[in-house]
mmCIF file of C-alpha atoms in Angstrom:
data_model
loop_
_atom_site.group_PDB
_atom_site.id
_atom_site.type_symbol
_atom_site.label_atom_id
_atom_site.label_comp_id
_atom_site.label_asym_id
_atom_site.label_seq_id
_atom_site.Cartn_x
_atom_site.Cartn_y
_atom_site.Cartn_z
ATOM 1 C CA MET A 224 136.212 96.483 156.746
ATOM 2 C CA PRO A 225 133.882 96.131 153.553
ATOM 3 C CA ILE A 226 134.274 98.486 150.916
ATOM 4 C CA LEU A 227 131.361 98.740 148.401
ATOM 5 C CA LYS A 228 132.147 98.676 144.761
ATOM 6 C CA ASN A 229 129.201 100.196 142.669
ATOM 7 C CA ASP A 230 128.572 98.045 139.911
ATOM 8 C CA LYS A 231 125.087 97.758 139.817
ATOM 9 C CA ASN A 232 122.363 100.467 139.438
ATOM 10 C CA PRO A 233 120.238 100.743 141.119
ATOM 11 C CA HIS A 234 120.382 97.787 143.816
ATOM 12 C CA PHE A 235 119.914 97.058 147.318
ATOM 13 C CA PHE A 236 122.260 95.525 149.809
ATOM 14 C CA THR A 237 122.350 94.320 153.270
ATOM 15 C CA PRO A 238 125.689 94.717 154.930
ATOM 16 C CA PHE A 239 124.109 93.884 158.117
ATOM 17 C CA GLY A 240 120.769 94.157 159.446
ATOM 18 C CA PRO A 241 119.061 97.264 157.715
ATOM 19 C CA THR A 242 118.742 97.467 154.395
ATOM 20 C CA MET A 243 120.920 99.983 152.519
ATOM 21 C CA GLY A 244 120.051 101.045 148.823
ATOM 22 C CA TYR A 245 122.210 102.813 146.008
ATOM 23 C CA PHE A 246 121.204 104.409 143.060
ATOM 24 C CA LYS A 247 123.360 106.302 140.338
ATOM 25 C CA MET A 248 121.910 109.819 139.887
ATOM 26 C CA PRO A 249 121.738 110.933 136.227
ATOM 27 C CA SER A 250 123.951 113.911 135.060
ATOM 28 C CA GLU A 251 121.081 116.149 135.118
ATOM 29 C CA MET A 252 120.197 116.041 138.717
ATOM 30 C CA VAL A 253 123.813 116.323 139.795
ATOM 31 C CA GLU A 254 123.827 119.579 137.473
ATOM 32 C CA PHE A 255 120.552 120.694 138.679
ATOM 33 C CA LEU A 256 121.814 120.166 142.835
ATOM 34 C CA ASN A 257 124.988 122.014 141.983
ATOM 35 C CA LYS A 258 123.659 125.021 140.031
ATOM 36 C CA ASN A 259 120.895 125.278 143.108
ATOM 37 C CA MET A 260 123.109 125.245 146.065
ATOM 38 C CA ASP A 261 124.415 128.797 144.867
ATOM 39 C CA LYS A 262 121.045 130.785 144.716
ATOM 40 C CA GLY A 263 121.026 132.195 148.356
ATOM 41 C CA LEU A 264 120.246 129.398 150.442
ATOM 42 C CA LYS A 265 120.148 129.757 154.494
ATOM 43 C CA ASP A 266 122.604 128.459 156.286
ATOM 44 C CA ASN A 267 121.387 125.062 158.484
ATOM 45 C CA SER A 268 125.099 124.471 160.191
ATOM 46 C CA GLU A 269 123.792 125.594 164.007
ATOM 47 C CA ASN A 270 121.341 122.840 163.692
ATOM 48 C CA LEU A 271 123.507 120.101 162.105
ATOM 49 C CA VAL A 272 126.670 117.752 163.914
ATOM 50 C CA GLY A 273 128.846 118.229 160.996
ATOM 51 C CA LYS A 274 132.244 119.926 161.793
ATOM 52 C CA VAL A 275 132.357 121.426 158.360
ATOM 53 C CA THR A 276 132.573 124.746 156.351
ATOM 54 C CA GLN A 277 128.904 125.060 155.598
ATOM 55 C CA GLU A 278 125.517 123.210 155.229
ATOM 56 C CA LEU A 279 122.890 125.120 153.421
ATOM 57 C CA ARG A 280 119.026 124.395 153.628
ATOM 58 C CA PHE A 281 117.119 123.062 150.685
ATOM 59 C CA ASP A 282 114.488 125.483 149.719
ATOM 60 C CA THR A 283 110.875 123.814 148.578
ATOM 61 C CA ASP A 284 111.802 123.688 144.443
ATOM 62 C CA ILE A 285 114.896 121.521 145.530
ATOM 63 C CA LYS A 286 113.080 119.250 147.813
ATOM 64 C CA ASN A 287 109.995 118.887 144.842
ATOM 65 C CA TYR A 288 112.486 118.169 142.360
ATOM 66 C CA ALA A 289 114.667 115.464 144.519
ATOM 67 C CA ALA A 290 111.374 113.592 145.602
ATOM 68 C CA GLU A 291 110.354 113.645 142.038
ATOM 69 C CA LYS A 292 113.445 112.279 140.802
ATOM 70 C CA LEU A 293 113.941 109.718 143.519
ATOM 71 C CA LEU A 294 110.579 108.423 144.307
ATOM 72 C CA GLU A 295 110.694 105.265 141.995
ATOM 73 C CA PHE A 296 113.864 104.219 143.588
ATOM 74 C CA ILE A 297 112.556 104.943 147.023
ATOM 75 C CA VAL A 298 109.225 102.461 146.235
ATOM 76 C CA ASP A 299 111.632 99.850 144.987
ATOM 77 C CA TYR A 300 113.854 100.380 148.537
ATOM 78 C CA HIS A 301 110.636 99.797 150.425
ATOM 79 C CA GLN A 302 109.391 96.836 147.977
ATOM 80 C CA PHE A 303 112.767 95.053 148.498
ATOM 81 C CA THR A 304 112.713 95.763 152.356
ATOM 82 C CA LYS A 305 108.927 94.453 153.022
ATOM 83 C CA ASN A 306 109.540 91.391 150.865
ATOM 84 C CA ARG A 307 112.956 90.363 152.492
ATOM 85 C CA ASN A 308 111.607 91.099 156.051
ATOM 86 C CA SER A 309 108.508 88.928 155.277
ATOM 87 C CA MET A 310 111.017 85.876 153.952
ATOM 88 C CA GLY A 311 109.178 86.582 150.421
ATOM 89 C CA GLN A 312 105.828 86.797 151.867
ATOM 90 C CA GLU A 313 104.868 90.555 151.331
ATOM 91 C CA ASN A 314 104.976 93.101 149.219
ATOM 92 C CA LEU A 315 103.624 96.732 148.950
ATOM 93 C CA ASP A 316 100.087 97.158 148.466
ATOM 94 C CA LYS A 317 99.866 98.335 144.675
ATOM 95 C CA ASN A 318 96.323 99.711 145.610
ATOM 96 C CA LYS A 319 97.683 102.623 147.473
ATOM 97 C CA SER A 320 99.863 105.560 145.828
ATOM 98 C CA PRO A 321 103.442 106.213 147.068
ATOM 99 C CA GLN A 322 103.918 109.422 149.298
ATOM 100 C CA LEU A 323 107.196 110.994 150.009
ATOM 101 C CA ASP A 324 107.682 113.469 152.718
ATOM 102 C CA ILE A 325 111.209 114.909 152.554
ATOM 103 C CA VAL A 326 111.178 116.633 155.783
ATOM 104 C CA SER A 327 114.210 118.459 155.505
ATOM 105 C CA GLY A 328 117.555 118.424 153.241
ATOM 106 C CA TRP A 329 120.541 120.280 152.816
ATOM 107 C CA PHE A 330 123.731 120.801 150.848
ATOM 108 C CA VAL A 331 127.064 119.705 152.963
ATOM 109 C CA ARG A 332 130.589 121.853 151.930
ATOM 110 C CA GLN A 333 133.212 119.519 153.483
ATOM 111 C CA PHE A 334 136.855 121.143 153.078
ATOM 112 C CA GLU A 335 140.333 119.837 154.188
ATOM 113 C CA ASN A 336 140.438 118.401 157.460
ATOM 114 C CA GLU A 337 136.972 118.858 158.508
ATOM 115 C CA TYR A 338 134.717 115.766 159.436
ATOM 116 C CA ASN A 339 131.308 114.717 160.391
ATOM 117 C CA PRO A 340 131.394 112.661 163.794
ATOM 118 C CA VAL A 341 129.320 109.509 164.462
ATOM 119 C CA HIS A 342 125.504 110.477 164.634
ATOM 120 C CA TYR A 343 122.014 109.560 163.341
ATOM 121 C CA HIS A 344 119.053 111.492 162.215
ATOM 122 C CA HIS A 345 115.930 112.080 164.210
ATOM 123 C CA GLY A 346 112.395 113.065 163.000
ATOM 124 C CA CYS A 347 112.066 110.919 160.313
ATOM 125 C CA THR A 348 112.366 107.139 158.923
ATOM 126 C CA LEU A 349 114.982 107.466 156.044
ATOM 127 C CA SER A 350 118.023 109.339 155.250
ATOM 128 C CA CYS A 351 120.299 109.695 152.701
ATOM 129 C CA VAL A 352 123.458 110.756 150.796
ATOM 130 C CA GLY A 353 124.383 112.058 147.641
ATOM 131 C CA TYR A 354 127.582 113.294 146.041
ATOM 132 C CA LEU A 355 128.026 116.180 143.986
ATOM 133 C CA LYS A 356 131.590 117.198 143.857
ATOM 134 C CA LEU A 357 135.258 115.814 145.054
ATOM 135 C CA PRO A 358 138.343 117.799 145.088
ATOM 136 C CA ASP A 359 140.734 117.887 142.330
ATOM 137 C CA GLY A 360 143.404 115.393 143.456
ATOM 138 C CA ILE A 361 141.974 113.344 145.825
ATOM 139 C CA ASP A 362 142.762 110.082 143.944
ATOM 140 C CA GLU A 363 146.208 110.490 144.439
ATOM 141 C CA GLU A 364 145.419 111.090 148.262
ATOM 142 C CA TRP A 365 143.201 107.941 147.866
ATOM 143 C CA GLU A 366 146.075 106.067 146.226
ATOM 144 C CA GLN A 367 148.481 106.528 148.832
ATOM 145 C CA ASP A 368 145.513 105.856 151.763
ATOM 146 C CA TYR A 369 145.035 102.899 150.654
ATOM 147 C CA LYS A 370 148.286 101.544 150.769
ATOM 148 C CA ASP A 371 147.337 101.868 154.454
ATOM 149 C CA HIS A 372 145.958 99.064 156.578
ATOM 150 C CA TYR A 373 142.912 100.819 157.221
ATOM 151 C CA PRO A 374 142.008 103.406 154.421
ATOM 152 C CA ALA A 375 139.344 105.990 155.541
ATOM 153 C CA ASN A 376 140.029 109.311 154.256
ATOM 154 C CA GLY A 377 137.125 111.207 153.065
ATOM 155 C CA HIS A 378 134.980 108.016 153.227
ATOM 156 C CA ILE A 379 131.994 107.709 154.914
ATOM 157 C CA ASN A 380 131.323 104.657 157.462
ATOM 158 C CA PHE A 381 128.510 103.256 158.714
ATOM 159 C CA LEU A 382 128.026 101.226 161.928
ATOM 160 C CA TYR A 383 125.672 98.789 163.166
ATOM 161 C CA GLY A 384 125.648 96.095 165.913
ATOM 162 C CA SER A 385 128.921 94.506 167.256
ATOM 163 C CA SER A 386 131.516 92.638 165.216
ATOM 164 C CA SER A 387 132.259 88.718 165.770
ATOM 165 C CA ALA A 388 133.744 85.849 163.791
ATOM 166 C CA TYR A 389 130.628 85.707 161.641
ATOM 167 C CA SER A 390 129.450 89.561 161.770
ATOM 168 C CA CYS A 391 130.851 92.890 160.821
ATOM 169 C CA SER A 392 129.644 96.115 162.447
ATOM 170 C CA ASN A 393 131.685 98.488 160.091
ATOM 171 C CA PHE A 394 130.687 99.258 156.528
ATOM 172 C CA LEU A 395 132.915 101.950 154.427
ATOM 173 C CA ILE A 396 132.275 103.714 151.332
ATOM 174 C CA LYS A 397 134.134 105.778 149.122
ATOM 175 C CA PRO A 398 132.379 108.652 147.763
ATOM 176 C CA LYS A 399 132.232 108.952 144.108
ATOM 177 C CA VAL A 400 130.040 112.004 142.264
ATOM 178 C CA GLY A 401 126.765 110.837 141.233
ATOM 179 C CA ASP A 402 126.482 108.139 143.816
ATOM 180 C CA PHE A 403 123.201 108.298 146.135
ATOM 181 C CA TYR A 404 122.844 105.884 149.210
ATOM 182 C CA ILE A 405 119.560 105.444 151.195
ATOM 183 C CA PHE A 406 119.397 104.151 154.614
ATOM 184 C CA PRO A 407 117.228 103.915 157.957
ATOM 185 C CA SER A 408 117.743 107.308 159.314
ATOM 186 C CA ASP A 409 118.518 105.825 163.016
ATOM 187 C CA LEU A 410 121.630 104.128 161.394
ATOM 188 C CA PHE A 411 124.891 105.604 162.951
ATOM 189 C CA HIS A 412 127.223 107.058 160.622
ATOM 190 C CA ALA A 413 130.547 109.476 160.486
ATOM 191 C CA VAL A 414 132.276 110.737 157.446
ATOM 192 C CA TYR A 415 136.256 111.224 158.096
ATOM 193 C CA PRO A 416 138.731 113.757 157.231
ATOM 194 C CA PHE A 417 140.543 114.279 154.148
ATOM 195 C CA TYR A 418 143.540 116.574 153.151
ATOM 196 C CA THR A 419 143.617 117.481 149.763
ATOM 197 C CA ILE A 420 142.676 121.054 149.251
ATOM 198 C CA GLY A 421 139.207 121.512 147.827
ATOM 199 C CA GLU A 422 135.684 120.767 148.429
ATOM 200 C CA ARG A 423 133.916 117.554 149.022
ATOM 201 C CA ARG A 424 130.121 118.389 148.277
ATOM 202 C CA SER A 425 127.499 116.180 149.175
ATOM 203 C CA PHE A 426 123.579 116.499 150.179
ATOM 204 C CA SER A 427 121.466 114.727 152.615
ATOM 205 C CA MET A 428 117.965 114.728 153.201
ATOM 206 C CA ASN A 429 115.377 113.449 156.090
ATOM 207 C CA MET A 430 112.276 111.516 154.706
ATOM 208 C CA ILE A 431 109.172 109.782 155.745
ATOM 209 C CA PHE A 432 107.703 107.169 153.143
ATOM 210 C CA SER A 433 103.894 106.005 153.625
ATOM 211 C CA MET A 434 101.337 104.318 150.959
ATOM 212 C CA VAL A 435 98.108 106.073 151.095
#
């Protein structure tokens, strides 16, 4: 059960077939997103699978802000993947301009005992998760949980393929405020419940990247 240790920024990794990417959001981005969650956004919960308190839809200003802040990282993600998948023979065409279409985005407000079942995202090619807030005292819960043989409380779990002697299908990530992960939209994932009173706040986006 691999658990990612975030010691590089940004970086790309392949715990299994799909490429995943990690980026540490600047503090001003975390502050902007937290502040703008409170401006009367529409609730999108009925269109999503999460068993959580609230999922608030991004407006156009938030989408544009996120696209501006993340485009360079997402270009690097595609460059890494194209080069990896071609065994070093191909790169992005520098004569074309990158374009990022954020199809949808939303804040996820998850509280104690809530969870997000196994699912994937459709209608896009890329998805992501970024962490904006954690409950006060959750470190104490994690300290106890990590004494167990399978710690998982409040973690996100990515699933791909099947496990064998030389393959692992289960990739677990412990959230931290400011952490941002990108992954293919058809990659199955789930979020486990936690029990500390308070809010675990994150955001997700469905995106399509192209070079035009």
